[in-house]
mmCIF file of C-alpha atoms and ligand atoms in Angstrom:
data_model
loop_
_atom_site.group_PDB
_atom_site.id
_atom_site.type_symbol
_atom_site.label_atom_id
_atom_site.label_comp_id
_atom_site.label_asym_id
_atom_site.label_seq_id
_atom_site.Cartn_x
_atom_site.Cartn_y
_atom_site.Cartn_z
ATOM 1 C CA UNK A 1 73.127 67.266 80.059
ATOM 2 C CA UNK A 2 70.908 67.880 82.361
ATOM 3 C CA UNK A 3 69.420 71.065 83.917
ATOM 4 C CA UNK A 4 69.498 70.589 87.774
ATOM 5 C CA UNK A 5 73.215 68.734 87.144
ATOM 6 C CA UNK A 6 74.055 72.378 85.535
ATOM 7 C CA UNK A 7 72.819 73.974 87.616
ATOM 8 C CA UNK A 8 75.603 73.206 90.806
ATOM 9 C CA UNK A 9 78.174 74.364 88.459
ATOM 10 C CA UNK A 10 79.640 77.699 89.683
ATOM 11 C CA UNK A 11 79.119 78.846 86.244
ATOM 12 C CA UNK A 12 80.595 82.244 87.380
ATOM 13 C CA UNK A 13 84.653 81.871 88.884
ATOM 14 C CA UNK A 14 85.308 84.979 88.921
ATOM 15 C CA UNK A 15 86.027 88.018 91.794
ATOM 16 C CA UNK A 16 85.103 91.434 91.040
ATOM 17 C CA UNK A 17 85.700 92.031 94.571
ATOM 18 C CA UNK A 18 88.509 94.047 95.845
ATOM 19 C CA UNK A 19 89.994 92.338 98.501
ATOM 20 C CA UNK A 20 88.486 88.854 97.307
ATOM 21 C CA UNK A 21 91.464 86.503 96.113
ATOM 22 C CA UNK A 22 91.198 86.010 92.358
ATOM 23 C CA UNK A 23 90.439 81.956 90.746
ATOM 24 C CA UNK A 24 93.509 82.283 89.215
ATOM 25 C CA UNK A 25 96.318 84.320 90.109
ATOM 26 C CA UNK A 26 98.215 85.666 87.039
ATOM 27 C CA UNK A 27 101.141 87.957 86.626
ATOM 28 C CA UNK A 28 102.919 87.486 90.344
ATOM 29 C CA UNK A 29 105.011 84.815 90.222
ATOM 30 C CA UNK A 30 108.425 86.689 90.332
ATOM 31 C CA UNK A 31 106.931 88.534 93.252
ATOM 32 C CA UNK A 32 106.072 84.939 95.077
ATOM 33 C CA UNK A 33 109.261 83.406 94.531
ATOM 34 C CA UNK A 34 111.276 86.551 95.572
ATOM 35 C CA UNK A 35 109.093 86.865 99.495
ATOM 36 C CA UNK A 36 109.892 82.953 99.913
ATOM 37 C CA UNK A 37 113.283 83.198 99.012
ATOM 38 C CA UNK A 38 113.486 85.701 101.672
ATOM 39 C CA UNK A 39 111.455 83.944 103.940
ATOM 40 C CA UNK A 40 114.713 80.959 103.785
ATOM 41 C CA UNK A 41 117.186 83.804 104.018
ATOM 42 C CA UNK A 42 117.397 82.432 107.829
ATOM 43 C CA UNK A 43 120.625 86.407 108.377
ATOM 44 C CA UNK A 44 117.190 87.930 108.994
ATOM 45 C CA UNK A 45 118.052 91.096 106.681
ATOM 46 C CA UNK A 46 115.874 94.059 105.380
ATOM 47 C CA UNK A 47 114.771 91.812 102.770
ATOM 48 C CA UNK A 48 112.410 90.834 104.751
ATOM 49 C CA UNK A 49 110.599 94.160 104.567
ATOM 50 C CA UNK A 50 108.796 94.815 101.531
ATOM 51 C CA UNK A 51 106.524 97.332 100.452
ATOM 52 C CA UNK A 52 103.967 97.114 97.335
ATOM 53 C CA UNK A 53 101.999 99.102 95.313
ATOM 54 C CA UNK A 54 99.722 100.078 92.947
ATOM 55 C CA UNK A 55 96.369 101.917 91.959
ATOM 56 C CA UNK A 56 93.044 101.144 93.142
ATOM 57 C CA UNK A 57 92.250 96.981 92.289
ATOM 58 C CA UNK A 58 95.963 96.150 90.978
ATOM 59 C CA UNK A 59 96.554 93.691 93.530
ATOM 60 C CA UNK A 60 98.112 94.542 96.054
ATOM 61 C CA UNK A 61 95.831 93.002 99.199
ATOM 62 C CA UNK A 62 95.903 89.474 96.731
ATOM 63 C CA UNK A 63 99.945 89.895 97.625
ATOM 64 C CA UNK A 64 99.295 89.808 100.850
ATOM 65 C CA UNK A 65 96.861 87.145 101.117
ATOM 66 C CA UNK A 66 99.225 84.981 98.842
ATOM 67 C CA UNK A 67 102.509 86.098 100.880
ATOM 68 C CA UNK A 68 100.603 84.541 104.025
ATOM 69 C CA UNK A 69 100.238 81.603 102.363
ATOM 70 C CA UNK A 70 103.308 81.285 100.984
ATOM 71 C CA UNK A 71 104.655 81.868 105.434
ATOM 72 C CA UNK A 72 102.692 79.788 106.443
ATOM 73 C CA UNK A 73 103.353 76.871 103.809
ATOM 74 C CA UNK A 74 107.098 77.628 105.542
ATOM 75 C CA UNK A 75 106.129 77.199 109.303
ATOM 76 C CA UNK A 76 105.170 80.635 109.833
ATOM 77 C CA UNK A 77 103.156 82.528 112.199
ATOM 78 C CA UNK A 78 101.061 85.445 110.584
ATOM 79 C CA UNK A 79 100.005 88.185 111.955
ATOM 80 C CA UNK A 80 97.192 90.303 109.945
ATOM 81 C CA UNK A 81 96.550 93.313 110.363
ATOM 82 C CA UNK A 82 95.215 96.782 108.657
ATOM 83 C CA UNK A 83 96.611 100.224 109.282
ATOM 84 C CA UNK A 84 93.248 102.271 110.833
ATOM 85 C CA UNK A 85 93.639 103.725 114.030
ATOM 86 C CA UNK A 86 95.074 102.157 117.087
ATOM 87 C CA UNK A 87 96.950 99.156 114.807
ATOM 88 C CA UNK A 88 99.985 99.446 117.137
ATOM 89 C CA UNK A 89 97.858 98.384 120.184
ATOM 90 C CA UNK A 90 95.888 96.060 118.792
ATOM 91 C CA UNK A 91 99.190 94.097 117.554
ATOM 92 C CA UNK A 92 100.233 95.280 120.969
ATOM 93 C CA UNK A 93 97.676 93.527 123.037
ATOM 94 C CA UNK A 94 95.936 91.166 121.197
ATOM 95 C CA UNK A 95 97.923 89.836 118.592
ATOM 96 C CA UNK A 96 101.336 89.584 119.662
ATOM 97 C CA UNK A 97 99.643 88.683 123.395
ATOM 98 C CA UNK A 98 98.275 86.509 122.630
ATOM 99 C CA UNK A 99 100.290 84.173 120.343
ATOM 100 C CA UNK A 100 102.552 84.837 123.556
ATOM 101 C CA UNK A 101 100.001 83.464 125.597
ATOM 102 C CA UNK A 102 99.333 80.485 123.427
ATOM 103 C CA UNK A 103 102.935 79.577 123.946
ATOM 104 C CA UNK A 104 102.461 79.461 127.582
ATOM 105 C CA UNK A 105 103.841 83.440 128.239
ATOM 106 C CA UNK A 106 101.601 85.189 130.660
ATOM 107 C CA UNK A 107 99.260 87.014 129.391
ATOM 108 C CA UNK A 108 99.228 90.547 132.585
ATOM 109 C CA UNK A 109 103.319 91.095 131.928
ATOM 110 C CA UNK A 110 102.927 90.748 128.204
ATOM 111 C CA UNK A 111 100.243 93.180 127.984
ATOM 112 C CA UNK A 112 102.472 96.074 130.128
ATOM 113 C CA UNK A 113 105.199 95.317 127.115
ATOM 114 C CA UNK A 114 105.170 98.340 124.414
ATOM 115 C CA UNK A 115 105.113 97.028 120.803
ATOM 116 C CA UNK A 116 108.826 96.636 120.875
ATOM 117 C CA UNK A 117 109.116 95.027 123.831
ATOM 118 C CA UNK A 118 106.432 92.020 123.037
ATOM 119 C CA UNK A 119 108.206 92.284 119.417
ATOM 120 C CA UNK A 120 111.273 90.557 121.469
ATOM 121 C CA UNK A 121 110.128 88.010 123.474
ATOM 122 C CA UNK A 122 108.242 87.289 120.586
ATOM 123 C CA UNK A 123 110.815 86.806 118.006
ATOM 124 C CA UNK A 124 113.459 85.752 120.952
ATOM 125 C CA UNK A 125 110.436 82.518 121.719
ATOM 126 C CA UNK A 126 110.229 81.719 117.786
ATOM 127 C CA UNK A 127 113.368 81.430 116.597
ATOM 128 C CA UNK A 128 113.708 78.984 119.683
ATOM 129 C CA UNK A 129 111.971 77.490 117.755
ATOM 130 C CA UNK A 130 113.188 77.419 114.353
ATOM 131 C CA UNK A 131 110.212 79.510 112.902
ATOM 132 C CA UNK A 132 108.775 83.020 112.637
ATOM 133 C CA UNK A 133 105.854 85.886 112.635
ATOM 134 C CA UNK A 134 104.398 87.682 109.252
ATOM 135 C CA UNK A 135 102.902 90.759 109.944
ATOM 136 C CA UNK A 136 101.530 92.753 107.680
ATOM 137 C CA UNK A 137 99.622 95.862 106.825
ATOM 138 C CA UNK A 138 96.964 96.734 104.392
ATOM 139 C CA UNK A 139 96.066 101.005 103.080
ATOM 140 C CA UNK A 140 98.616 102.500 104.730
ATOM 141 C CA UNK A 141 98.800 105.459 105.167
ATOM 142 C CA UNK A 142 99.182 109.349 106.149
ATOM 143 C CA UNK A 143 95.957 109.715 109.078
ATOM 144 C CA UNK A 144 98.751 107.270 110.764
ATOM 145 C CA UNK A 145 101.855 108.132 109.690
ATOM 146 C CA UNK A 146 102.456 108.351 114.150
ATOM 147 C CA UNK A 147 102.065 104.959 114.416
ATOM 148 C CA UNK A 148 103.616 103.703 111.986
ATOM 149 C CA UNK A 149 106.945 105.371 112.748
ATOM 150 C CA UNK A 150 106.615 103.147 116.367
ATOM 151 C CA UNK A 151 106.488 100.192 114.121
ATOM 152 C CA UNK A 152 108.810 101.048 112.182
ATOM 153 C CA UNK A 153 111.291 101.304 114.923
ATOM 154 C CA UNK A 154 110.475 98.251 116.449
ATOM 155 C CA UNK A 155 110.462 96.405 114.110
ATOM 156 C CA UNK A 156 113.953 97.315 112.367
ATOM 157 C CA UNK A 157 115.446 96.716 115.832
ATOM 158 C CA UNK A 158 114.017 93.582 115.437
ATOM 159 C CA UNK A 159 115.949 92.824 112.031
ATOM 160 C CA UNK A 160 119.529 91.957 112.776
ATOM 161 C CA UNK A 161 119.819 89.899 115.612
ATOM 162 C CA UNK A 162 117.410 86.900 114.519
ATOM 163 C CA UNK A 163 115.954 85.972 111.313
ATOM 164 C CA UNK A 164 112.387 85.348 112.772
ATOM 165 C CA UNK A 165 110.447 88.681 111.867
ATOM 166 C CA UNK A 166 108.992 89.964 108.390
ATOM 167 C CA UNK A 167 107.371 92.969 107.620
ATOM 168 C CA UNK A 168 104.968 92.723 103.804
ATOM 169 C CA UNK A 169 103.139 96.928 104.075
ATOM 170 C CA UNK A 170 100.902 97.444 100.797
ATOM 171 C CA UNK A 171 99.066 100.679 100.517
ATOM 172 C CA UNK A 172 98.237 103.427 97.262
ATOM 173 C CA UNK A 173 101.118 104.657 95.644
ATOM 174 C CA UNK A 174 100.310 108.355 96.729
ATOM 175 C CA UNK A 175 100.833 107.769 100.593
ATOM 176 C CA UNK A 176 104.108 105.410 100.632
ATOM 177 C CA UNK A 177 105.985 107.051 98.722
ATOM 178 C CA UNK A 178 105.551 110.159 101.400
ATOM 179 C CA UNK A 179 106.206 107.545 103.846
ATOM 180 C CA UNK A 180 108.840 106.292 102.336
ATOM 181 C CA UNK A 181 109.881 110.618 101.616
ATOM 182 C CA UNK A 182 109.261 110.969 105.494
ATOM 183 C CA UNK A 183 112.590 111.383 107.506
ATOM 184 C CA UNK A 184 111.634 109.740 110.298
ATOM 185 C CA UNK A 185 109.816 106.915 108.972
ATOM 186 C CA UNK A 186 113.430 106.275 107.154
ATOM 187 C CA UNK A 187 113.229 102.491 108.683
ATOM 188 C CA UNK A 188 111.228 102.120 106.260
ATOM 189 C CA UNK A 189 113.629 102.670 102.915
ATOM 190 C CA UNK A 190 115.336 100.266 103.283
ATOM 191 C CA UNK A 191 112.268 98.212 102.777
ATOM 192 C CA UNK A 192 112.049 96.105 99.380
ATOM 193 C CA UNK A 193 109.480 98.389 97.620
ATOM 194 C CA UNK A 194 107.605 96.559 94.254
ATOM 195 C CA UNK A 195 105.189 98.500 92.610
ATOM 196 C CA UNK A 196 102.575 96.012 90.743
ATOM 197 C CA UNK A 197 101.701 96.364 87.099
ATOM 198 C CA UNK A 198 98.807 95.559 84.984
ATOM 199 C CA UNK A 199 99.710 92.418 83.367
ATOM 200 C CA UNK A 200 100.563 91.453 79.667
ATOM 201 C CA UNK A 201 98.297 89.871 77.200
ATOM 202 C CA UNK A 202 98.688 86.519 77.384
ATOM 203 C CA UNK A 203 98.817 86.963 80.921
ATOM 204 C CA UNK A 204 94.991 88.150 81.103
ATOM 205 C CA UNK A 205 93.858 85.612 78.044
ATOM 206 C CA UNK A 206 95.168 82.811 80.906
ATOM 207 C CA UNK A 207 93.353 84.356 83.528
ATOM 208 C CA UNK A 208 90.031 84.757 82.247
ATOM 209 C CA UNK A 209 90.428 81.954 80.130
ATOM 210 C CA UNK A 210 91.500 78.867 82.508
ATOM 211 C CA UNK A 211 88.490 80.130 85.380
ATOM 212 C CA UNK A 212 85.719 79.689 82.675
ATOM 213 C CA UNK A 213 87.370 76.039 81.465
ATOM 214 C CA UNK A 214 87.475 75.506 85.228
ATOM 215 C CA UNK A 215 83.631 75.766 85.170
ATOM 216 C CA UNK A 216 82.845 73.876 82.235
ATOM 217 C CA UNK A 217 82.829 76.889 80.084
ATOM 218 C CA UNK A 218 84.386 77.743 76.820
ATOM 219 C CA UNK A 219 85.751 80.895 75.404
ATOM 220 C CA UNK A 220 86.067 81.263 71.751
ATOM 221 C CA UNK A 221 89.901 82.390 70.859
ATOM 222 C CA UNK A 222 88.586 85.609 69.015
ATOM 223 C CA UNK A 223 85.986 86.641 71.999
ATOM 224 C CA UNK A 224 88.852 85.562 74.257
ATOM 225 C CA UNK A 225 91.432 88.000 72.627
ATOM 226 C CA UNK A 226 89.597 90.483 72.842
ATOM 227 C CA UNK A 227 88.623 89.690 76.632
ATOM 228 C CA UNK A 228 91.759 90.399 77.053
ATOM 229 C CA UNK A 229 92.696 93.709 75.272
ATOM 230 C CA UNK A 230 89.701 94.801 76.987
ATOM 231 C CA UNK A 231 90.940 94.740 80.406
ATOM 232 C CA UNK A 232 94.050 96.503 79.479
ATOM 233 C CA UNK A 233 96.077 93.317 82.374
ATOM 234 C CA UNK A 234 94.683 94.815 85.043
ATOM 235 C CA UNK A 235 93.306 92.244 87.589
ATOM 236 C CA UNK A 236 89.620 94.153 88.327
ATOM 237 C CA UNK A 237 89.081 94.359 84.860
ATOM 238 C CA UNK A 238 90.016 91.215 84.443
ATOM 239 C CA UNK A 239 87.641 90.046 87.331
ATOM 240 C CA UNK A 240 85.450 92.223 86.748
ATOM 241 C CA UNK A 241 84.672 91.066 82.917
ATOM 242 C CA UNK A 242 85.081 87.887 83.817
ATOM 243 C CA UNK A 243 82.031 87.925 85.659
ATOM 244 C CA UNK A 244 80.367 90.639 83.042
ATOM 245 C CA UNK A 245 80.860 88.153 80.102
ATOM 246 C CA UNK A 246 80.439 84.849 82.821
ATOM 247 C CA UNK A 247 76.318 86.012 83.295
ATOM 248 C CA UNK A 248 75.206 86.901 79.297
ATOM 249 C CA UNK A 249 74.185 83.576 78.327
ATOM 250 C CA UNK A 250 75.083 81.824 81.265
ATOM 251 C CA UNK A 251 73.116 78.303 80.490
ATOM 252 C CA UNK A 252 75.165 78.508 76.544
ATOM 253 C CA UNK A 253 78.125 76.360 76.548
ATOM 254 C CA UNK A 254 81.087 78.963 74.765
ATOM 255 C CA UNK A 255 81.200 81.965 75.259
ATOM 256 C CA UNK A 256 81.672 84.312 72.553
ATOM 257 C CA UNK A 257 81.581 87.752 70.713
ATOM 258 C CA UNK A 258 79.014 89.239 70.936
ATOM 259 C CA UNK A 259 78.895 88.132 75.053
ATOM 260 C CA UNK A 260 82.485 89.579 75.048
ATOM 261 C CA UNK A 261 80.869 92.851 72.978
ATOM 262 C CA UNK A 262 78.303 92.584 75.537
ATOM 263 C CA UNK A 263 79.698 92.762 78.675
ATOM 264 C CA UNK A 264 82.605 95.651 77.395
ATOM 265 C CA UNK A 265 80.117 97.775 77.236
ATOM 266 C CA UNK A 266 78.371 97.495 80.261
ATOM 267 C CA UNK A 267 82.380 96.697 81.971
ATOM 268 C CA UNK A 268 83.212 100.486 80.637
ATOM 269 C CA UNK A 269 79.721 101.557 82.362
ATOM 270 C CA UNK A 270 80.830 100.641 85.218
ATOM 271 C CA UNK A 271 84.725 101.650 85.715
ATOM 272 C CA UNK A 272 83.380 105.189 84.391
ATOM 273 C CA UNK A 273 84.330 105.779 88.238
ATOM 274 C CA UNK A 274 86.073 103.883 89.322
ATOM 275 C CA UNK A 275 88.794 105.717 87.022
ATOM 276 C CA UNK A 276 87.340 108.944 88.287
ATOM 277 C CA UNK A 277 88.438 107.332 92.139
ATOM 278 C CA UNK A 278 91.150 106.345 91.076
ATOM 279 C CA UNK A 279 92.234 109.248 90.031
ATOM 280 C CA UNK A 280 91.431 111.109 93.240
ATOM 281 C CA UNK A 281 93.428 108.877 95.714
ATOM 282 C CA UNK A 282 96.170 109.919 94.504
ATOM 283 C CA UNK A 283 95.562 113.203 95.575
ATOM 284 C CA UNK A 284 94.857 114.433 99.428
ATOM 285 C CA UNK A 285 91.630 114.520 101.081
ATOM 286 C CA UNK A 286 92.003 118.349 101.506
ATOM 287 C CA UNK A 287 92.601 118.610 97.885
ATOM 288 C CA UNK A 288 89.433 116.787 96.853
ATOM 289 C CA UNK A 289 87.815 119.214 99.840
ATOM 290 C CA UNK A 290 88.983 122.327 96.895
ATOM 291 C CA UNK A 291 87.648 120.716 93.731
ATOM 292 C CA UNK A 292 84.507 119.807 95.363
ATOM 293 C CA UNK A 293 84.166 123.436 96.362
ATOM 294 C CA UNK A 294 84.892 124.174 92.316
ATOM 295 C CA UNK A 295 82.334 121.547 91.607
ATOM 296 C CA UNK A 296 79.353 123.820 93.251
ATOM 297 C CA UNK A 297 80.125 125.826 90.065
ATOM 298 C CA UNK A 298 78.355 124.595 86.314
ATOM 299 C CA UNK A 299 81.634 126.157 83.897
ATOM 300 C CA UNK A 300 84.915 127.120 85.181
ATOM 301 C CA UNK A 301 86.050 129.010 88.751
ATOM 302 C CA UNK A 302 86.345 132.229 89.388
ATOM 303 C CA UNK A 303 89.532 131.366 91.998
ATOM 304 C CA UNK A 304 88.207 134.508 93.864
ATOM 305 C CA UNK A 305 84.758 132.562 94.792
ATOM 306 C CA UNK A 306 86.854 129.185 95.560
ATOM 307 C CA UNK A 307 88.499 131.589 97.504
ATOM 308 C CA UNK A 308 85.447 132.849 99.789
ATOM 309 C CA UNK A 309 83.576 129.182 99.657
ATOM 310 C CA UNK A 310 86.844 127.934 101.566
ATOM 311 C CA UNK A 311 88.003 131.034 103.523
ATOM 312 C CA UNK A 312 91.614 131.132 103.025
ATOM 313 C CA UNK A 313 93.552 133.508 101.404
ATOM 314 C CA UNK A 314 94.129 134.134 97.568
ATOM 315 C CA UNK A 315 98.093 133.295 97.852
ATOM 316 C CA UNK A 316 97.644 130.376 99.831
ATOM 317 C CA UNK A 317 95.452 129.155 97.270
ATOM 318 C CA UNK A 318 97.175 130.036 94.251
ATOM 319 C CA UNK A 319 100.115 127.932 95.973
ATOM 320 C CA UNK A 320 97.564 125.447 96.264
ATOM 321 C CA UNK A 321 95.987 125.938 92.758
ATOM 322 C CA UNK A 322 98.716 125.128 90.801
ATOM 323 C CA UNK A 323 99.857 121.744 92.706
ATOM 324 C CA UNK A 324 96.489 121.117 91.292
ATOM 325 C CA UNK A 325 97.658 122.583 87.245
ATOM 326 C CA UNK A 326 101.232 120.814 87.605
ATOM 327 C CA UNK A 327 99.081 117.601 88.542
ATOM 328 C CA UNK A 328 96.923 117.957 85.123
ATOM 329 C CA UNK A 329 94.069 118.160 87.491
ATOM 330 C CA UNK A 330 92.820 121.448 86.063
ATOM 331 C CA UNK A 331 94.361 124.142 84.579
ATOM 332 C CA UNK A 332 93.983 127.519 84.478
ATOM 333 C CA UNK A 333 91.530 128.884 81.992
ATOM 334 C CA UNK A 334 91.977 132.667 81.865
ATOM 335 C CA UNK A 335 93.291 134.774 83.654
ATOM 336 C CA UNK A 336 91.597 134.446 87.924
ATOM 337 C CA UNK A 337 90.147 131.305 86.849
ATOM 338 C CA UNK A 338 90.356 127.798 86.930
ATOM 339 C CA UNK A 339 88.181 124.435 85.029
ATOM 340 C CA UNK A 340 88.701 120.569 85.343
ATOM 341 C CA UNK A 341 90.830 118.648 82.916
ATOM 342 C CA UNK A 342 88.680 116.232 83.179
ATOM 343 C CA UNK A 343 85.006 117.226 82.944
ATOM 344 C CA UNK A 344 83.334 114.840 84.600
ATOM 345 C CA UNK A 345 85.211 114.761 87.496
ATOM 346 C CA UNK A 346 82.756 118.420 88.413
ATOM 347 C CA UNK A 347 79.840 115.971 87.855
ATOM 348 C CA UNK A 348 81.413 113.010 89.508
ATOM 349 C CA UNK A 349 82.112 115.715 92.267
ATOM 350 C CA UNK A 350 78.406 117.129 93.278
ATOM 351 C CA UNK A 351 77.763 113.084 94.186
ATOM 352 C CA UNK A 352 80.351 111.892 96.421
ATOM 353 C CA UNK A 353 82.196 114.915 97.420
ATOM 354 C CA UNK A 354 84.018 111.953 100.021
ATOM 355 C CA UNK A 355 85.310 108.795 98.399
ATOM 356 C CA UNK A 356 82.813 105.916 98.017
ATOM 357 C CA UNK A 357 85.302 103.958 100.272
ATOM 358 C CA UNK A 358 83.453 104.793 103.000
ATOM 359 C CA UNK A 359 80.341 104.847 101.513
ATOM 360 C CA UNK A 360 77.959 101.812 101.846
ATOM 361 C CA UNK A 361 76.287 100.266 98.239
ATOM 362 C CA UNK A 362 78.893 101.384 95.652
ATOM 363 C CA UNK A 363 79.458 98.692 92.689
ATOM 364 C CA UNK A 364 82.802 98.511 92.742
ATOM 365 C CA UNK A 365 83.289 97.425 96.052
ATOM 366 C CA UNK A 366 81.492 95.209 98.599
ATOM 367 C CA UNK A 367 81.772 96.832 101.648
HETATM 368 N N1 ATP B 1 97.521 88.340 90.051
HETATM 369 C C1 ATP B 1 96.179 88.260 89.974
HETATM 370 N N2 ATP B 1 95.261 87.734 89.288
HETATM 371 C C2 ATP B 1 93.862 88.350 88.645
HETATM 372 N N3 ATP B 1 93.175 88.713 89.582
HETATM 373 C C3 ATP B 1 93.276 90.032 90.253
HETATM 374 C C4 ATP B 1 95.315 89.266 90.760
HETATM 375 N N4 ATP B 1 95.239 90.167 91.243
HETATM 376 C C5 ATP B 1 94.463 90.699 92.771
HETATM 377 N N5 ATP B 1 92.836 90.993 91.285
HETATM 378 C C6 ATP B 1 91.890 90.843 91.289
HETATM 379 O O1 ATP B 1 91.216 91.697 91.184
HETATM 380 C C7 ATP B 1 90.955 92.766 92.247
HETATM 381 C C8 ATP B 1 91.400 93.604 93.106
HETATM 382 O O2 ATP B 1 92.822 92.738 93.889
HETATM 383 P P1 ATP B 1 92.767 93.449 95.075
HETATM 384 O O3 ATP B 1 91.488 93.393 96.131
HETATM 385 O O4 ATP B 1 93.324 92.791 95.548
HETATM 386 O O5 ATP B 1 92.765 95.087 95.184
HETATM 387 P P2 ATP B 1 94.110 96.257 95.942
HETATM 388 O O6 ATP B 1 95.430 97.281 95.030
HETATM 389 O O7 ATP B 1 94.370 96.380 97.293
HETATM 390 O O8 ATP B 1 92.639 97.317 96.047
HETATM 391 P P3 ATP B 1 93.064 98.698 96.391
HETATM 392 O O9 ATP B 1 93.847 100.053 96.410
HETATM 393 O O10 ATP B 1 91.351 99.049 96.848
HETATM 394 O O11 ATP B 1 92.669 97.969 97.941
HETATM 395 C C9 ATP B 1 89.952 91.872 92.876
HETATM 396 O O12 ATP B 1 88.917 91.020 92.389
HETATM 397 C C10 ATP B 1 90.451 89.839 92.771
HETATM 398 O O13 ATP B 1 91.028 89.023 93.203
HETATM 399 MG MG1 MG B 2 93.662 96.530 98.559
#
């Protein structure tokens, strides 16, 4: 095989980037089948609303991409949106009104309508075409609860009369749990909630082996075993490790145990910060502010010092600290003093006082 020929081959098929669909999707067949069945059910039941939750990199956005594809295959229209500020306006005035305009409705009338009115117009129209519209909403978060209320109310009004509207949302566990506990968002309690879990060892092996073989390489059986175990079945880690081991000796056909051992080391270097960040995403932004205030100390923090840094009362602070102690993030070293359970968290917070998803050029996030 000549070098020139080799260079045309995709030597690294893996996708260690958030939101990018993997070369081989594993471990989600049941969920995909369930979604497809719900589309075929024309009673317009509440099974038309689904929410995927789970930790960072577990594959939520990927699942949204998959259900969007399935919906299109069923002849449905798809509107794909992220729950950023203003998303209801965008859905109303751009997405739905564009959809109506392309079906011969005048844009001017349409743009004066509310989201609920627009959705009803669209769903009535699609019923006559025996089609439907799927709306997906990624990054469900508590900053947008007001908009989610309006969205949820209109959505659940559209469900009962016909089977032309489906909704699939995705978000991290903390905001999703808050959402489901919020009485004003009670509509969403009827949604099918799925917590995405790591995949099993055999699936992890398949996810590493098949794309490798598809790009005309091979991985030794024992090397494959080591690699799959090291990922613990986390989809993001499968992609990251696949990518790292593909780059160990890109010109060799066979990936060895040594390649995997060295790839795993690199993976651990990269995920140190990723794990800490995953822990922090389970807390609120205010909790992070408090932890950052603690992180300026080199050892345990005096609670009186934290109170004065944050300019808040001691009683209020004590309650807040109790909540973080209960969550296992900090502990009381002695009366009036607290410290981090994970020592690395202090160093990490000094460098990342805000979430890196808001910072450019983080190693584990492409944008
Ligand atoms: N079922 C799967 N099989 C193989 N790889 C997957 C699977 N699901 C996701 N991945 C890969 O894992 C990585 C993370 O996926 P994704 O971006 O969907 O996670 P997420 O849960 O949306 O993360 P975040 O919480 O940051 O939004 C991507 O590289 C993706 O290609
Ligand atoms: Mg995502």
